[in-house]
């Protein structure tokens, strides 16, 4: 299913080369001042074509509100937003149809949906669907004005010097992966539960929903596996719960402890590498060489930070509502 | 909330030093032959006290079925199982009450539940709650006889020679973290969806629900972030969808591709290290040195494999039912 | 929240006088041939202005598909459908703003949403939102071609002669209530569960979601309360489970028994009666006489049958999927 | 599935003649003083054998708490409660196995669960499962001390003189149905939503989950279908929202308006009538005369009021939490 959340809930829809993509956001309290302008900065950050290494496909990505606003404020009912798809070049995809692109969902989608899937531009699998998530995230951020959520690319192709990582890809005429780190400040103590509703579980769920994410870690993460307990344990140093270190990434027992929330995601290299590949042709049933056409990001990690921030905001808004940190009107 | 699943659903309850821990499992189709004996091997694997580096606390961990079985078969209604807590030494915890143990949930629980939480042995935060998950996992495994799910500890304290890693901890009189890897064979093509119901999302959700897990990665995982696309892409080599490599870990676009499912989790060092620590005393509001008493695992990763297998089975049983891979009777 | 369903799921949005109303339908299996034409007959039946006693407001109600269709078939991903609101006369509502209309949600909405609700034409409370439900119902019907679902008005203003009931209202210059009965044939045995997922529970949930419904009864319903057990019990007469009588309305223990599904709903009189009323003016804090302007149905029950059929189809499609009566592709 | 609720959630389990029945209640805020004694008065009311016309089967029905309490207060984690089944006479049921009892779920359960269902005493279909609901309801009531919820039998076998209705059944040696009415005072304005989360929808869902309920109506209910709008509309008479009449039963647009909540349910006659019946023998495939043995209620409506109150309290506690009317600790 394509919905997520308990009290702050999103339902996505759309295909990359269909008529539109969009989202319905349910659970936004009434009375929040909101307009398309509030969404534009984050939507702009998500766009391709703005920086070296990203797709030249350019969409206006202007959010068209279809419901839930009245007199410039939220009404307490669902907000439906859609984004038109104008700048599509589907013919690129028809040509390649007989060879399921390695790393892409072509083959599994064909099997699962019996050939009925919209394969153009990845259809519903496309990262274009994250447009809606970014819109929802911008609204969620507005609901929690005391939070600062900041995600940055910290590594490209194994290099922390990002220019160098990207140049490596350009030189190799290949795509590369990367790491995005996110830090959240101003998080109240007490969000989350042990077990299934732990912050790691619910946030991990949403982070893995972002296309191309293959790893998620909180605090010291995989590094923690190499540490001693006496090193990893964060000593509490005052009655506010501040800790001397923050190897836990701000989450203990699944619950926020008021320290900075820190986590990282691993993003695989863009599947659509410009490099020639060797794969199956399902018409001829033979392996063959082929190249991917279309306009693609060399490193999707470059466009990921705002998406990471957005899903983080969506998840936290849900926890804020669950813990009654956002007041309802009566 | 303490439940998870859509069609195969678990609801956990209990506290480490309360009367019992247990689980209610809903959605098991009728007619499955089942008895306590089917659960014992996995429950035995979960127990402490069986190997060097695990807690000497020993519980019988015998599953007491309270509902859902009739004439040795499942009825199609919920199975409630509980496990008695007998071997508890709560006085160990009362003494330490004024110092929230670093790495543990003591401080956040106290804040979140206003001092009403059952703090003895970690209460509901305790890994003892995983007993129920192991019981549910054993049932889920029986529903999918063609699957093999196998998790192993691949690293302790940064060492792949596990004896050496454990000895390092013993020598340092400290606890250590570790890595558990899980491989699943026999997975049908087509489980999962892009976005929120991706295999990575739902399985990641459950893996992060296991206490002490701070990182989850699928296939090449964080390693993928350092790769080129032409390396990471798994070329399909035949009409069954077998791939030449398996950097994707058997999941593309959130959907299983029929290849081996591979993922790893990072487990932090046991918070209850034998080493002296420095932390806050909330009565005196001063930092002070203290040591943790009680019986604890030096490396919880050692007990994790069967838990990882169990939550994997629970998640896959849910997807099997969603995709109608387990037949209902009429 | 404004979503419903487990495997066949609907999310509604929109306001009566906002830009649009619509629905996102998730869980439709891939490969169903579908076009706007399939929805038009039922949408036409829902419209006002077609018969005596219904609102003269006329909307084109043409379903605009925004996603989920490709080459004339469903893709297995969410279908988003919008209906534009063109024929609105909001000024009617601004004038009456200070007097919360009796029977309407004006007063509760004002309290609950702090004055931020879109009050024009009832906003999100409007029965115009049922347009989306009718669209979803038409799709659900297509998924279950062997079912026949037929709802009819059986009583208006206490009269089974419907012409007479309506004339009573016209003569009294007042609105009237009515009864709608629905019969479903071709239902397989075994849908539903005892307790929370009983057919009565889930269908009752959806029937009460239709604006103006104040009663729901299955089979003999309230009449059963006056019967003896020996009368009410439906004797099974053959190995197919056919019963001699059908006082249970085709549901026993919450589960369909293969006999005709029969239920009725009570619809209150249209709140917007043309008659002068006496109510509170919240500006003056005084009771006063006033009359409702706007275009309204004299008897909303007349437009209800297709809505009842639609929500029934939505609920049954969900149960069909749960019981694997609709095959997924692989 | 056998769970219900969003923030206040119940999961039931058990069979009439199995080892136990019970419930897990999740979402209870921490710090509520609670003991078995709080539950006993309502559990006592639910019991049979206390009044003329109810089953002579007597169970101690003592609630055994298995989790979620510490030092006499709720911990904020799930409360599991078991009730032992001691007073069972299953041999009564084995004898009648070949004739599915009319009005009971025997035949549908046999079809749906392939003969694996626990048929003794109705198994999971049994009203004995309501024991857990009554326990949960008593806890829910404690969370909302300002509410008064009161259900009464208003009609038996068509008679409002209840003694006379019962005597009619005794004279006829037959079972009878009845009507239960419930009134709730102290309900805050603003619980519920239009459409799927309307009070009528969610409460109707739960009321129809009670075994034997075949009709639910709010306020004037089916009577509303015979009324004019000018009669049915409840004029608001003051700034607190009090209405002159209460035909809406305290719910407008799916939302509570602060007036008394009023609704009624229709309960069918006990299926286990003492009278001889004519039905199918599935071994001989012939119709034959037979009589039901076992200990049964002549009129189950007599035991229903406390169950109706309980499910009402469960539903309202959920809405109270959703609307932040019950404060969480931090």
Short mmCIF file of N, CA and C in Angstrom, two decimals, chain C residues 47-57 104 153 155-157 162-178 212 267-275 292 294-304, chain D residues 224-230 232-233:
data_model
loop_
_atom_site.label_atom_id
_atom_site.label_comp_id
_atom_site.label_asym_id
_atom_site.label_seq_id
_atom_site.Cartn_x
_atom_site.Cartn_y
_atom_site.Cartn_z
N UNK C 47 -26.18 11.76 -9.28
CA UNK C 47 -26.38 13.19 -9.50
C UNK C 47 -27.74 13.70 -9.04
N UNK C 48 -27.76 14.95 -8.64
CA UNK C 48 -29.03 15.60 -8.35
C UNK C 48 -29.65 16.10 -9.65
N UNK C 49 -30.81 16.65 -9.53
CA UNK C 49 -31.41 17.33 -10.67
C UNK C 49 -32.03 16.42 -11.69
N UNK C 50 -31.99 15.12 -11.45
CA UNK C 50 -32.50 14.18 -12.43
C UNK C 50 -33.94 13.79 -12.14
N UNK C 51 -34.33 13.96 -10.90
CA UNK C 51 -35.68 13.53 -10.53
C UNK C 51 -36.28 14.53 -9.56
N UNK C 52 -37.57 14.47 -9.44
CA UNK C 52 -38.31 15.31 -8.52
C UNK C 52 -37.77 15.09 -7.11
N UNK C 53 -37.56 16.17 -6.36
CA UNK C 53 -37.15 16.01 -4.95
C UNK C 53 -35.66 16.04 -4.73
N UNK C 54 -34.88 16.24 -5.80
CA UNK C 54 -33.43 16.32 -5.63
C UNK C 54 -32.93 17.71 -6.01
N UNK C 55 -31.71 18.02 -5.54
CA UNK C 55 -31.17 19.37 -5.73
C UNK C 55 -31.02 19.76 -7.20
N UNK C 56 -31.34 21.02 -7.54
CA UNK C 56 -31.12 21.46 -8.91
C UNK C 56 -29.64 21.74 -9.23
N UNK C 57 -28.74 21.69 -8.19
CA UNK C 57 -27.31 21.90 -8.49
C UNK C 57 -26.86 20.79 -9.43
N UNK C 104 -27.29 20.39 10.67
CA UNK C 104 -26.01 20.43 9.96
C UNK C 104 -24.85 20.46 10.95
N UNK C 153 -34.86 2.55 -2.80
CA UNK C 153 -35.60 3.27 -1.77
C UNK C 153 -36.87 2.48 -1.52
N UNK C 155 -38.96 3.28 1.27
CA UNK C 155 -39.88 4.06 2.07
C UNK C 155 -39.45 5.53 2.05
N UNK C 156 -40.42 6.42 1.89
CA UNK C 156 -40.14 7.86 1.99
C UNK C 156 -41.14 8.47 2.95
N UNK C 157 -40.64 9.16 3.94
CA UNK C 157 -41.54 9.82 4.90
C UNK C 157 -42.55 8.86 5.49
N UNK C 162 -43.86 5.53 -2.86
CA UNK C 162 -42.85 6.60 -2.80
C UNK C 162 -43.34 7.92 -3.35
N UNK C 163 -44.16 7.84 -4.36
CA UNK C 163 -44.75 9.06 -4.91
C UNK C 163 -45.52 9.81 -3.82
N UNK C 164 -46.29 9.05 -3.07
CA UNK C 164 -47.10 9.65 -2.02
C UNK C 164 -46.23 10.28 -0.94
N UNK C 165 -45.14 9.58 -0.58
CA UNK C 165 -44.23 10.10 0.44
C UNK C 165 -43.63 11.43 0.02
N UNK C 166 -43.22 11.49 -1.24
CA UNK C 166 -42.60 12.69 -1.75
C UNK C 166 -43.62 13.83 -1.82
N UNK C 167 -44.81 13.47 -2.24
CA UNK C 167 -45.87 14.49 -2.35
C UNK C 167 -46.18 15.09 -0.99
N UNK C 168 -46.14 14.23 0.02
CA UNK C 168 -46.34 14.68 1.41
C UNK C 168 -45.36 15.79 1.76
N UNK C 169 -44.11 15.58 1.34
CA UNK C 169 -43.06 16.56 1.63
C UNK C 169 -43.28 17.85 0.84
N UNK C 170 -43.64 17.67 -0.43
CA UNK C 170 -43.86 18.84 -1.28
C UNK C 170 -45.03 19.66 -0.72
N UNK C 171 -46.08 18.94 -0.33
CA UNK C 171 -47.25 19.63 0.22
C UNK C 171 -46.90 20.37 1.51
N UNK C 172 -46.09 19.70 2.35
CA UNK C 172 -45.74 20.30 3.65
C UNK C 172 -44.64 21.34 3.51
N UNK C 173 -44.10 21.48 2.30
CA UNK C 173 -42.92 22.35 2.09
C UNK C 173 -41.84 22.01 3.10
N UNK C 174 -41.59 20.74 3.23
CA UNK C 174 -40.63 20.27 4.22
C UNK C 174 -39.81 19.12 3.60
N UNK C 175 -38.69 18.83 4.18
CA UNK C 175 -37.92 17.68 3.72
C UNK C 175 -38.38 16.43 4.47
N UNK C 176 -38.04 15.26 3.92
CA UNK C 176 -38.42 14.00 4.57
C UNK C 176 -37.27 13.00 4.54
N UNK C 177 -37.35 12.03 5.46
CA UNK C 177 -36.38 10.94 5.49
C UNK C 177 -36.84 9.74 4.69
N UNK C 178 -36.08 8.68 4.75
CA UNK C 178 -36.45 7.49 4.00
C UNK C 178 -35.62 6.28 4.39
N UNK C 212 -26.05 11.48 6.79
CA UNK C 212 -27.49 11.38 7.05
C UNK C 212 -27.98 10.01 7.45
N UNK C 267 -32.37 6.92 6.69
CA UNK C 267 -31.80 8.21 6.32
C UNK C 267 -32.68 9.32 6.88
N UNK C 268 -32.05 10.20 7.62
CA UNK C 268 -32.82 11.28 8.25
C UNK C 268 -33.29 12.27 7.18
N UNK C 269 -34.29 13.08 7.49
CA UNK C 269 -34.73 14.09 6.52
C UNK C 269 -33.58 15.06 6.23
N UNK C 270 -33.53 15.56 5.01
CA UNK C 270 -32.54 16.56 4.65
C UNK C 270 -32.56 17.68 5.68
N UNK C 271 -31.40 18.01 6.22
CA UNK C 271 -31.36 19.07 7.24
C UNK C 271 -31.79 20.41 6.65
N UNK C 272 -31.46 20.63 5.39
CA UNK C 272 -31.83 21.89 4.74
C UNK C 272 -33.28 21.86 4.28
N UNK C 273 -34.17 21.92 5.23
CA UNK C 273 -35.59 21.98 4.88
C UNK C 273 -35.94 23.39 4.40
N UNK C 274 -36.88 23.51 3.45
CA UNK C 274 -37.30 24.86 3.02
C UNK C 274 -38.10 25.59 4.11
N UNK C 275 -38.54 24.87 5.11
CA UNK C 275 -39.39 25.45 6.15
C UNK C 275 -38.62 26.43 7.04
N UNK C 292 -33.38 28.59 5.35
CA UNK C 292 -32.19 28.14 4.64
C UNK C 292 -32.33 28.42 3.16
N UNK C 294 -30.09 28.21 -0.69
CA UNK C 294 -29.26 27.20 -1.34
C UNK C 294 -30.14 26.19 -2.05
N UNK C 295 -29.50 25.30 -2.79
CA UNK C 295 -30.24 24.31 -3.57
C UNK C 295 -30.08 22.96 -2.91
N UNK C 296 -31.16 22.34 -2.53
CA UNK C 296 -31.06 21.14 -1.71
C UNK C 296 -32.04 20.06 -2.14
N UNK C 297 -31.73 18.85 -1.72
CA UNK C 297 -32.63 17.72 -1.94
C UNK C 297 -33.74 17.77 -0.91
N UNK C 298 -34.95 17.50 -1.37
CA UNK C 298 -36.07 17.41 -0.44
C UNK C 298 -35.95 16.11 0.35
N UNK C 299 -35.43 15.09 -0.31
CA UNK C 299 -35.28 13.79 0.33
C UNK C 299 -33.97 13.17 -0.15
N UNK C 300 -32.94 13.22 0.68
CA UNK C 300 -31.64 12.70 0.24
C UNK C 300 -31.66 11.20 0.02
N UNK C 301 -32.62 10.52 0.63
CA UNK C 301 -32.70 9.07 0.44
C UNK C 301 -32.80 8.71 -1.04
N UNK C 302 -33.42 9.63 -1.83
CA UNK C 302 -33.59 9.36 -3.26
C UNK C 302 -32.25 9.20 -3.98
N UNK C 303 -31.25 9.87 -3.49
CA UNK C 303 -29.94 9.78 -4.15
C UNK C 303 -29.03 8.75 -3.50
N UNK C 304 -29.51 8.13 -2.43
CA UNK C 304 -28.65 7.25 -1.65
C UNK C 304 -28.39 5.86 -2.25
N UNK D 224 -36.35 8.33 12.37
CA UNK D 224 -36.03 9.56 11.62
C UNK D 224 -36.48 9.46 10.17
N UNK D 225 -36.49 8.23 9.66
CA UNK D 225 -36.86 8.03 8.26
C UNK D 225 -38.31 8.42 8.00
N UNK D 226 -39.10 8.50 9.06
CA UNK D 226 -40.52 8.83 8.91
C UNK D 226 -40.81 10.29 9.22
N UNK D 227 -39.78 11.05 9.58
CA UNK D 227 -39.99 12.42 10.06
C UNK D 227 -39.77 13.47 8.96
N UNK D 228 -40.32 14.65 9.22
CA UNK D 228 -40.02 15.82 8.40
C UNK D 228 -38.74 16.47 8.94
N UNK D 229 -38.03 17.17 8.08
CA UNK D 229 -36.82 17.87 8.50
C UNK D 229 -37.07 18.86 9.62
N UNK D 230 -38.19 19.57 9.52
CA UNK D 230 -38.45 20.60 10.53
C UNK D 230 -38.69 19.99 11.91
N UNK D 232 -37.22 16.89 12.82
CA UNK D 232 -36.01 16.15 13.22
C UNK D 232 -34.86 17.09 13.60
N UNK D 233 -34.76 18.21 12.92
CA UNK D 233 -33.68 19.15 13.23
C UNK D 233 -33.73 19.61 14.68
#
